[in-house]
PDB file of C-alpha atoms in Angstrom:
ATOM      1  CA  MET A   1       2.508   8.424  -1.455  1.00 40.00           C
ATOM      2  CA  LEU A   2       3.544   4.950  -2.378  1.00 41.00           C
ATOM      3  CA  LYS A   3       6.061   3.908  -4.802  1.00 39.00           C
ATOM      4  CA  LEU A   4       5.515   5.974  -7.841  1.00 34.00           C
ATOM      5  CA  ALA A   5       7.616   5.650 -10.944  1.00 32.00           C
ATOM      6  CA  VAL A   6       8.890   2.131 -10.286  1.00 39.00           C
ATOM      7  CA  LEU A   7       7.264  -0.883  -8.648  1.00 39.00           C
ATOM      8  CA  LEU A   8       7.005  -0.209  -4.976  1.00 36.00           C
ATOM      9  CA  ALA A   9       9.255  -2.829  -3.448  1.00 32.00           C
ATOM     10  CA  LEU A  10      11.139  -1.950  -0.285  1.00 29.00           C
ATOM     11  CA  VAL A  11      14.774  -0.915  -0.549  1.00 29.00           C
ATOM     12  CA  ALA A  12      15.972  -3.710   1.726  1.00 23.00           C
ATOM     13  CA  PHE A  13      14.108  -6.309  -0.283  1.00 22.00           C
ATOM     14  CA  ALA A  14      15.330  -5.033  -3.640  1.00 24.00           C
ATOM     15  CA  ALA A  15      18.899  -5.234  -2.418  1.00 22.00           C
ATOM     16  CA  ALA A  16      18.408  -8.902  -1.583  1.00 27.00           C
ATOM     17  CA  LEU A  17      17.212  -9.887  -5.047  1.00 28.00           C
ATOM     18  CA  PRO A  18      19.637 -11.785  -7.291  1.00 28.00           C
ATOM     19  CA  ALA A  19      20.986  -9.705 -10.157  1.00 29.00           C
ATOM     20  CA  ALA A  20      19.451 -12.078 -12.688  1.00 29.00           C
ATOM     21  CA  VAL A  21      16.016 -11.342 -11.307  1.00 29.00           C
ATOM     22  CA  ILE A  22      16.566  -7.600 -11.218  1.00 28.00           C
ATOM     23  CA  HIS A  23      17.434  -7.562 -14.916  1.00 30.00           C
ATOM     24  CA  THR A  24      14.049  -9.064 -15.837  1.00 38.00           C
ATOM     25  CA  VAL A  25      12.097  -6.227 -14.225  1.00 41.00           C
ATOM     26  CA  ASP A  26      10.390  -3.574 -16.351  1.00 40.00           C
ATOM     27  CA  PRO A  27      12.910  -0.683 -16.051  1.00 41.00           C
ATOM     28  CA  ARG A  28      10.063   1.748 -15.478  1.00 38.00           C
ATOM     29  CA  ILE A  29       9.195   0.052 -12.191  1.00 37.00           C
ATOM     30  CA  ASP A  30      10.721   1.426  -9.007  1.00 40.00           C
ATOM     31  CA  LEU A  31      12.016  -1.463  -6.924  1.00 42.00           C
ATOM     32  CA  ASN A  32      13.766   0.829  -4.458  1.00 44.00           C
ATOM     33  CA  GLY A  33      10.957   2.769  -2.804  1.00 41.00           C
ATOM     34  CA  ASP A  34       8.253   2.273  -0.215  1.00 39.00           C
ATOM     35  CA  TRP A  35       6.142   5.230  -1.400  1.00 37.00           C
ATOM     36  CA  ARG A  36       4.421   8.126   0.266  1.00 40.00           C
ATOM     37  CA  VAL A  37       1.686  10.698  -0.443  1.00 62.00           C
ATOM     38  CA  VAL A  38       2.808  13.639  -2.560  1.00 63.00           C
ATOM     39  CA  GLY A  39       0.619  16.735  -2.894  1.00 60.00           C
ATOM     40  CA  GLY A  40      -1.730  15.736  -0.084  1.00 65.00           C
ATOM     41  CA  SER A  41      -2.589  17.402   3.218  1.00 77.00           C
ATOM     42  CA  ASN A  42      -2.925  16.499   6.884  1.00 87.00           C
ATOM     43  CA  ALA A  43      -5.846  14.143   7.428  1.00 89.00           C
ATOM     44  CA  PRO A  44      -8.457  15.146  10.018  1.00 90.00           C
ATOM     45  CA  GLY A  45      -8.245  13.232  13.279  1.00 91.00           C
ATOM     46  CA  GLY A  46     -10.328  10.056  13.226  1.00 93.00           C
ATOM     47  CA  ALA A  47     -11.217  10.344   9.532  1.00 95.00           C
ATOM     48  CA  TYR A  48      -9.582   7.021   8.623  1.00 96.00           C
ATOM     49  CA  PRO A  49      -9.708   4.833  11.743  1.00 98.00           C
ATOM     50  CA  PHE A  50      -8.860   1.710   9.725  1.00 98.00           C
ATOM     51  CA  ILE A  51      -5.324   2.734   8.738  1.00 97.00           C
ATOM     52  CA  VAL A  52      -2.245   1.476  10.556  1.00 97.00           C
ATOM     53  CA  SER A  53       1.479   2.124  10.394  1.00 96.00           C
ATOM     54  CA  LEU A  54       3.692  -0.950   9.978  1.00 97.00           C
ATOM     55  CA  ARG A  55       6.747  -0.420  12.153  1.00 95.00           C
ATOM     56  CA  SER A  56      10.037  -2.094  12.914  1.00 95.00           C
ATOM     57  CA  SER A  57      10.877  -3.282  16.403  1.00 95.00           C
ATOM     58  CA  ALA A  58      12.761   0.014  16.804  1.00 93.00           C
ATOM     59  CA  GLY A  59       9.593   1.963  15.998  1.00 92.00           C
ATOM     60  CA  GLY A  60      10.423   3.093  12.476  1.00 92.00           C
ATOM     61  CA  HIS A  61       7.542   3.380   9.994  1.00 92.00           C
ATOM     62  CA  PHE A  62       8.088   1.371   6.821  1.00 93.00           C
ATOM     63  CA  CYS A  63       4.646   0.744   5.264  1.00 94.00           C
ATOM     64  CA  GLY A  64       0.933   1.225   5.717  1.00 96.00           C
ATOM     65  CA  GLY A  65      -1.884  -1.253   6.228  1.00 98.00           C
ATOM     66  CA  SER A  66      -5.603  -1.436   6.947  1.00 98.00           C
ATOM     67  CA  ILE A  67      -7.581  -3.203   9.668  1.00 98.00           C
ATOM     68  CA  LEU A  68      -9.573  -6.228   8.472  1.00 98.00           C
ATOM     69  CA  ASN A  69     -10.578  -7.194  12.016  1.00 98.00           C
ATOM     70  CA  SER A  70      -9.067  -6.956  15.475  1.00 98.00           C
ATOM     71  CA  VAL A  71      -6.192  -9.345  14.667  1.00 98.00           C
ATOM     72  CA  ASN A  72      -5.641  -9.126  10.890  1.00 98.00           C
ATOM     73  CA  ILE A  73      -4.054  -6.313   8.878  1.00 98.00           C
ATOM     74  CA  LEU A  74      -4.137  -6.026   5.078  1.00 98.00           C
ATOM     75  CA  THR A  75      -0.932  -4.787   3.445  1.00 98.00           C
ATOM     76  CA  ALA A  76       1.363  -5.337   0.450  1.00 97.00           C
ATOM     77  CA  ALA A  77       3.477  -8.470   0.051  1.00 98.00           C
ATOM     78  CA  HIS A  78       6.556  -6.432  -0.807  1.00 96.00           C
ATOM     79  CA  CYS A  79       6.270  -4.699   2.569  1.00 96.00           C
ATOM     80  CA  ILE A  80       6.795  -7.824   4.650  1.00 97.00           C
ATOM     81  CA  ILE A  81       8.630 -10.351   2.488  1.00 96.00           C
ATOM     82  CA  GLY A  82      11.939 -11.148   4.142  1.00 95.00           C
ATOM     83  CA  ARG A  83      10.832  -9.677   7.469  1.00 97.00           C
ATOM     84  CA  SER A  84      10.359 -11.528  10.752  1.00 98.00           C
ATOM     85  CA  THR A  85       7.419 -11.245  13.119  1.00 98.00           C
ATOM     86  CA  ALA A  86       9.857  -9.977  15.746  1.00 98.00           C
ATOM     87  CA  ASN A  87      10.590  -6.978  13.511  1.00 97.00           C
ATOM     88  CA  THR A  88       7.021  -6.298  12.359  1.00 98.00           C
ATOM     89  CA  ASN A  89       4.667  -4.316  14.603  1.00 98.00           C
ATOM     90  CA  ILE A  90       1.693  -2.075  13.929  1.00 98.00           C
ATOM     91  CA  LEU A  91       0.494   1.253  15.313  1.00 97.00           C
ATOM     92  CA  ALA A  92      -3.275   1.876  15.197  1.00 98.00           C
ATOM     93  CA  GLY A  93      -5.668   4.556  16.390  1.00 97.00           C
ATOM     94  CA  THR A  94      -3.648   7.708  15.740  1.00 96.00           C
ATOM     95  CA  ASN A  95      -2.815  10.130  12.930  1.00 94.00           C
ATOM     96  CA  THR A  96       0.619  10.884  14.326  1.00 91.00           C
ATOM     97  CA  LEU A  97       3.567   8.533  14.270  1.00 90.00           C
ATOM     98  CA  ASN A  98       5.129   9.925  17.434  1.00 90.00           C
ATOM     99  CA  SER A  99       2.156   9.970  19.786  1.00 90.00           C
ATOM    100  CA  GLY A 100      -1.112   8.251  20.674  1.00 94.00           C
ATOM    101  CA  GLY A 101      -2.565   4.993  19.443  1.00 96.00           C
ATOM    102  CA  VAL A 102      -1.822   1.404  20.386  1.00 97.00           C
ATOM    103  CA  VAL A 103       1.069  -0.795  19.291  1.00 97.00           C
ATOM    104  CA  ARG A 104       0.725  -4.516  18.652  1.00 98.00           C
ATOM    105  CA  GLY A 105       3.244  -7.151  17.646  1.00 98.00           C
ATOM    106  CA  SER A 106       2.723  -9.773  14.965  1.00 98.00           C
ATOM    107  CA  SER A 107       2.515 -13.543  15.209  1.00 98.00           C
ATOM    108  CA  ARG A 108       2.289 -14.497  11.523  1.00 98.00           C
ATOM    109  CA  LEU A 109       3.052 -12.923   8.131  1.00 98.00           C
ATOM    110  CA  ILE A 110       0.848 -14.330   5.339  1.00 98.00           C
ATOM    111  CA  ILE A 111       2.083 -13.536   1.816  1.00 98.00           C
ATOM    112  CA  HIS A 112       0.177 -14.444  -1.344  1.00 98.00           C
ATOM    113  CA  ALA A 113       1.736 -17.659  -2.678  1.00 98.00           C
ATOM    114  CA  ALA A 114       1.862 -16.245  -6.215  1.00 98.00           C
ATOM    115  CA  TYR A 115       3.539 -12.959  -5.288  1.00 97.00           C
ATOM    116  CA  ASN A 116       6.197 -12.200  -7.896  1.00 96.00           C
ATOM    117  CA  PRO A 117       8.973  -9.833  -6.727  1.00 93.00           C
ATOM    118  CA  SER A 118      10.093  -9.233 -10.311  1.00 92.00           C
ATOM    119  CA  THR A 119       6.731  -8.035 -11.640  1.00 93.00           C
ATOM    120  CA  ILE A 120       5.109  -7.148  -8.301  1.00 94.00           C
ATOM    121  CA  ALA A 121       2.092  -9.244  -9.311  1.00 96.00           C
ATOM    122  CA  ASN A 122      -0.173 -10.430  -6.465  1.00 98.00           C
ATOM    123  CA  ASP A 123       1.312  -7.819  -4.152  1.00 98.00           C
ATOM    124  CA  ILE A 124      -0.944  -8.532  -1.218  1.00 98.00           C
ATOM    125  CA  ALA A 125      -0.451  -9.906   2.294  1.00 98.00           C
ATOM    126  CA  VAL A 126      -1.991 -10.165   5.752  1.00 98.00           C
ATOM    127  CA  VAL A 127      -0.259  -9.503   9.071  1.00 98.00           C
ATOM    128  CA  ARG A 128      -1.673 -11.553  11.960  1.00 98.00           C
ATOM    129  CA  LEU A 129      -1.357  -9.698  15.250  1.00 98.00           C
ATOM    130  CA  SER A 130      -0.141 -11.315  18.452  1.00 98.00           C
ATOM    131  CA  SER A 131      -3.034  -9.662  20.321  1.00 98.00           C
ATOM    132  CA  GLY A 132      -6.068  -7.805  19.054  1.00 97.00           C
ATOM    133  CA  VAL A 133      -6.540  -4.066  18.749  1.00 98.00           C
ATOM    134  CA  PRO A 134      -9.624  -2.656  20.521  1.00 97.00           C
ATOM    135  CA  ILE A 135     -12.241  -1.908  17.841  1.00 97.00           C
ATOM    136  CA  GLY A 136     -14.068   1.332  18.599  1.00 97.00           C
ATOM    137  CA  GLY A 137     -13.446   5.078  18.582  1.00 94.00           C
ATOM    138  CA  ASN A 138     -10.339   5.814  16.504  1.00 96.00           C
ATOM    139  CA  ILE A 139      -9.866   2.131  15.574  1.00 98.00           C
ATOM    140  CA  ALA A 140     -12.239   0.521  13.075  1.00 98.00           C
ATOM    141  CA  GLN A 141     -12.397  -2.203  10.457  1.00 98.00           C
ATOM    142  CA  VAL A 142     -12.107  -1.219   6.803  1.00 98.00           C
ATOM    143  CA  GLY A 143     -14.843  -2.095   4.333  1.00 98.00           C
ATOM    144  CA  LEU A 144     -13.636  -3.925   1.225  1.00 98.00           C
ATOM    145  CA  ASN A 145     -14.810  -3.108  -2.277  1.00 97.00           C
ATOM    146  CA  THR A 146     -16.139  -6.213  -4.033  1.00 96.00           C
ATOM    147  CA  ALA A 147     -17.084  -4.715  -7.409  1.00 94.00           C
ATOM    148  CA  ASN A 148     -14.923  -4.483 -10.524  1.00 92.00           C
ATOM    149  CA  THR A 149     -14.771  -0.720 -10.158  1.00 93.00           C
ATOM    150  CA  GLY A 150     -13.638   1.496 -13.010  1.00 93.00           C
ATOM    151  CA  ALA A 151     -13.036   5.243 -12.877  1.00 95.00           C
ATOM    152  CA  VAL A 152     -14.261   6.761  -9.587  1.00 96.00           C
ATOM    153  CA  ALA A 153     -13.271   9.458  -7.122  1.00 97.00           C
ATOM    154  CA  ALA A 154     -10.892   8.012  -4.537  1.00 95.00           C
ATOM    155  CA  ILE A 155      -8.682   8.938  -1.575  1.00 94.00           C
ATOM    156  CA  LEU A 156      -5.091   7.869  -0.991  1.00 93.00           C
ATOM    157  CA  ILE A 157      -4.023   7.737   2.653  1.00 93.00           C
ATOM    158  CA  GLY A 158      -0.597   7.238   4.182  1.00 90.00           C
ATOM    159  CA  TRP A 159       2.547   8.385   5.945  1.00 88.00           C
ATOM    160  CA  GLY A 160       4.713   8.190   2.832  1.00 75.00           C
ATOM    161  CA  ARG A 161       7.166  10.857   1.867  1.00 69.00           C
ATOM    162  CA  THR A 162       5.639  14.116   0.699  1.00 61.00           C
ATOM    163  CA  ALA A 163       8.257  14.605  -2.036  1.00 54.00           C
ATOM    164  CA  THR A 164      11.027  12.559  -3.614  1.00 58.00           C
ATOM    165  CA  ASN A 165      13.941  12.345  -1.133  1.00 60.00           C
ATOM    166  CA  SER A 166      11.978  14.066   1.636  1.00 60.00           C
ATOM    167  CA  GLY A 167      11.467  12.638   5.103  1.00 69.00           C
ATOM    168  CA  ILE A 168       8.490  10.635   6.362  1.00 73.00           C
ATOM    169  CA  PRO A 169       5.775  12.999   7.703  1.00 76.00           C
ATOM    170  CA  ASN A 170       4.650  12.671  11.299  1.00 85.00           C
ATOM    171  CA  ASN A 171       1.050  13.494  10.402  1.00 86.00           C
ATOM    172  CA  LEU A 172      -1.122  11.157   8.330  1.00 92.00           C
ATOM    173  CA  GLN A 173      -1.648  12.495   4.817  1.00 89.00           C
ATOM    174  CA  HIS A 174      -4.605  12.133   2.459  1.00 90.00           C
ATOM    175  CA  LEU A 175      -5.048  13.004  -1.188  1.00 88.00           C
ATOM    176  CA  ALA A 176      -8.138  13.215  -3.365  1.00 90.00           C
ATOM    177  CA  THR A 177      -7.418  11.303  -6.574  1.00 92.00           C
ATOM    178  CA  ASN A 178      -9.239   9.270  -9.214  1.00 94.00           C
ATOM    179  CA  THR A 179      -9.013   5.673 -10.290  1.00 96.00           C
ATOM    180  CA  ILE A 180      -8.747   5.203 -14.043  1.00 94.00           C
ATOM    181  CA  THR A 181      -9.896   2.441 -16.360  1.00 95.00           C
ATOM    182  CA  HIS A 182      -7.647  -0.529 -16.989  1.00 95.00           C
ATOM    183  CA  ALA A 183      -7.310   0.538 -20.638  1.00 95.00           C
ATOM    184  CA  ASN A 184      -6.122   3.988 -19.611  1.00 93.00           C
ATOM    185  CA  CYS A 185      -3.621   2.512 -17.164  1.00 93.00           C
ATOM    186  CA  GLN A 186      -2.273   0.151 -19.835  1.00 93.00           C
ATOM    187  CA  SER A 187      -1.710   3.121 -22.125  1.00 89.00           C
ATOM    188  CA  SER A 188       1.054   4.101 -19.693  1.00 87.00           C
ATOM    189  CA  TRP A 189       2.147   0.774 -18.192  1.00 90.00           C
ATOM    190  CA  GLY A 190       1.355  -1.676 -20.977  1.00 92.00           C
ATOM    191  CA  ASN A 191       1.470  -5.320 -19.934  1.00 91.00           C
ATOM    192  CA  SER A 192       3.169  -4.429 -16.632  1.00 91.00           C
ATOM    193  CA  VAL A 193      -0.359  -4.095 -15.211  1.00 93.00           C
ATOM    194  CA  SER A 194      -3.132  -6.691 -15.253  1.00 95.00           C
ATOM    195  CA  THR A 195      -6.828  -6.666 -14.407  1.00 96.00           C
ATOM    196  CA  MET A 196      -5.812  -7.830 -10.903  1.00 97.00           C
ATOM    197  CA  GLN A 197      -4.539  -4.289 -10.352  1.00 97.00           C
ATOM    198  CA  ILE A 198      -6.175  -0.876 -10.288  1.00 96.00           C
ATOM    199  CA  CYS A 199      -4.522   2.446 -11.093  1.00 94.00           C
ATOM    200  CA  ALA A 200      -5.058   5.990  -9.862  1.00 92.00           C
ATOM    201  CA  PHE A 201      -3.931   9.298 -11.340  1.00 88.00           C
ATOM    202  CA  ILE A 202      -4.725  12.946 -10.636  1.00 86.00           C
ATOM    203  CA  GLY A 203      -1.821  14.667 -12.385  1.00 76.00           C
ATOM    204  CA  SER A 204       1.864  15.351 -11.936  1.00 67.00           C
ATOM    205  CA  GLY A 205       2.900  16.384  -8.431  1.00 64.00           C
ATOM    206  CA  ARG A 206       0.171  14.405  -6.651  1.00 68.00           C
ATOM    207  CA  GLY A 207       0.303  10.718  -5.802  1.00 69.00           C
ATOM    208  CA  ALA A 208       1.949   7.957  -3.783  1.00 75.00           C
ATOM    209  CA  CYS A 209       5.540   7.778  -2.616  1.00 75.00           C
ATOM    210  CA  ASN A 210       7.929   5.907  -0.300  1.00 73.00           C
ATOM    211  CA  GLY A 211       6.241   4.857   2.923  1.00 78.00           C
ATOM    212  CA  ASP A 212       2.753   4.667   1.388  1.00 86.00           C
ATOM    213  CA  SER A 213       3.200   1.067   0.258  1.00 90.00           C
ATOM    214  CA  GLY A 214       0.705  -1.369   1.719  1.00 96.00           C
ATOM    215  CA  GLY A 215      -1.712   1.385   2.650  1.00 96.00           C
ATOM    216  CA  PRO A 216      -5.266   1.846   1.406  1.00 97.00           C
ATOM    217  CA  LEU A 217      -6.810   3.561  -1.588  1.00 97.00           C
ATOM    218  CA  VAL A 218     -10.497   4.031  -0.728  1.00 97.00           C
ATOM    219  CA  GLN A 219     -13.531   5.044  -2.722  1.00 97.00           C
ATOM    220  CA  ASN A 220     -14.574   8.576  -1.868  1.00 95.00           C
ATOM    221  CA  SER A 221     -18.302   7.859  -1.728  1.00 95.00           C
ATOM    222  CA  ASN A 222     -18.282   5.011   0.803  1.00 95.00           C
ATOM    223  CA  ARG A 223     -14.694   4.638   2.083  1.00 96.00           C
ATOM    224  CA  ALA A 224     -14.553   1.034   0.845  1.00 98.00           C
ATOM    225  CA  GLN A 225     -10.974  -0.034   0.111  1.00 98.00           C
ATOM    226  CA  LEU A 226     -10.309  -0.266  -3.627  1.00 98.00           C
ATOM    227  CA  GLY A 227      -6.601  -0.953  -3.618  1.00 97.00           C
ATOM    228  CA  VAL A 228      -3.408  -1.658  -1.698  1.00 97.00           C
ATOM    229  CA  VAL A 229      -0.519   0.664  -2.587  1.00 94.00           C
ATOM    230  CA  SER A 230       1.926  -1.338  -4.699  1.00 94.00           C
ATOM    231  CA  PHE A 231       4.231   0.533  -7.091  1.00 89.00           C
ATOM    232  CA  GLY A 232       4.898   3.586  -9.207  1.00 84.00           C
ATOM    233  CA  ARG A 233       7.190   4.912 -11.902  1.00 78.00           C
ATOM    234  CA  ALA A 234      10.964   4.849 -11.480  1.00 74.00           C
ATOM    235  CA  GLY A 235      12.667   8.220 -11.355  1.00 67.00           C
ATOM    236  CA  GLY A 236      10.714   9.922  -8.587  1.00 66.00           C
ATOM    237  CA  CYS A 237       7.312  10.250  -6.946  1.00 73.00           C
ATOM    238  CA  ALA A 238       4.266  11.759  -8.649  1.00 65.00           C
ATOM    239  CA  ILE A 239       6.068  12.444 -11.911  1.00 67.00           C
ATOM    240  CA  GLY A 240       3.031  12.116 -14.150  1.00 71.00           C
ATOM    241  CA  TRP A 241       2.373   8.350 -14.299  1.00 84.00           C
ATOM    242  CA  PRO A 242      -0.499   6.388 -12.764  1.00 89.00           C
ATOM    243  CA  ASP A 243       0.201   4.726  -9.412  1.00 91.00           C
ATOM    244  CA  VAL A 244      -0.530   0.990  -9.326  1.00 94.00           C
ATOM    245  CA  TYR A 245      -2.424  -0.821  -6.575  1.00 96.00           C
ATOM    246  CA  ALA A 246      -3.386  -4.424  -5.928  1.00 98.00           C
ATOM    247  CA  ARG A 247      -7.124  -4.463  -6.739  1.00 98.00           C
ATOM    248  CA  VAL A 248      -8.899  -5.535  -3.538  1.00 98.00           C
ATOM    249  CA  SER A 249     -11.947  -6.946  -5.325  1.00 98.00           C
ATOM    250  CA  SER A 250      -9.679  -9.401  -7.169  1.00 98.00           C
ATOM    251  CA  TYR A 251      -8.447 -10.866  -3.869  1.00 98.00           C
ATOM    252  CA  ILE A 252     -11.574 -11.151  -1.711  1.00 98.00           C
ATOM    253  CA  ALA A 253     -11.440 -14.960  -1.669  1.00 98.00           C
ATOM    254  CA  TRP A 254      -7.714 -14.937  -0.844  1.00 98.00           C
ATOM    255  CA  ILE A 255      -8.204 -12.354   1.926  1.00 98.00           C
ATOM    256  CA  ASN A 256     -11.025 -14.381   3.470  1.00 98.00           C
ATOM    257  CA  SER A 257      -8.893 -17.513   3.336  1.00 98.00           C
ATOM    258  CA  ALA A 258      -5.903 -15.771   4.918  1.00 98.00           C
ATOM    259  CA  VAL A 259      -8.039 -14.346   7.726  1.00 98.00           C
ATOM    260  CA  ALA A 260      -9.555 -17.764   8.402  1.00 97.00           C
ATOM    261  CA  SER A 261      -6.235 -19.634   8.330  1.00 92.00           C
TER     262      SER A 261
END
């Protein structure tokens, strides 16, 4: 779904980084993907009315996001850094990229001031829309998890690639997965992950991939958003390593501030 083996930074952004910065990155982190869901299935219509597709001005999907309110979208910093508002739109209210829903432009891109493109720390951002989406029916606000959640059943949602080097699916995908404890995530990622992040893993062949970045990981029991798709292991999607997400509960104050700004 999102970026698996390596940190999930967009290809265009990675190409713009100075070589000196690239060399400081943990080599396990994928800086050249935008991740997608691998091993998932088509989501039922209306099951996740809070998800949006981030799209270029030409209509191409590049990341996911979730609806905070009618004019603010939560996503990953690496999805929008270096982009302009003119080239950042959203599609809401549909499970299919080629039909239905409503499109809105953006008026402001708010990136966490401490976002680090080398380590992908603080990989969180808000897109301010130029006009609001109509809340109701297939468009709804996401609930945010505020607890320091450990290992729980979760769902990954997105339009990311369904296999390494595959195309972006037209139909929204979802995957039942599990978050894991910080200690278990560190056993794979070491100090590349902090307590400001949360990891999910369900086994090889199932997880995030290119195109999933910025999208939501939600708790199965209440659909509250636990994480924002951030990065995965370099070398391919869903190759047996935990996917890494910005932990929503760690950024509640920042999110509230961004929405109010």
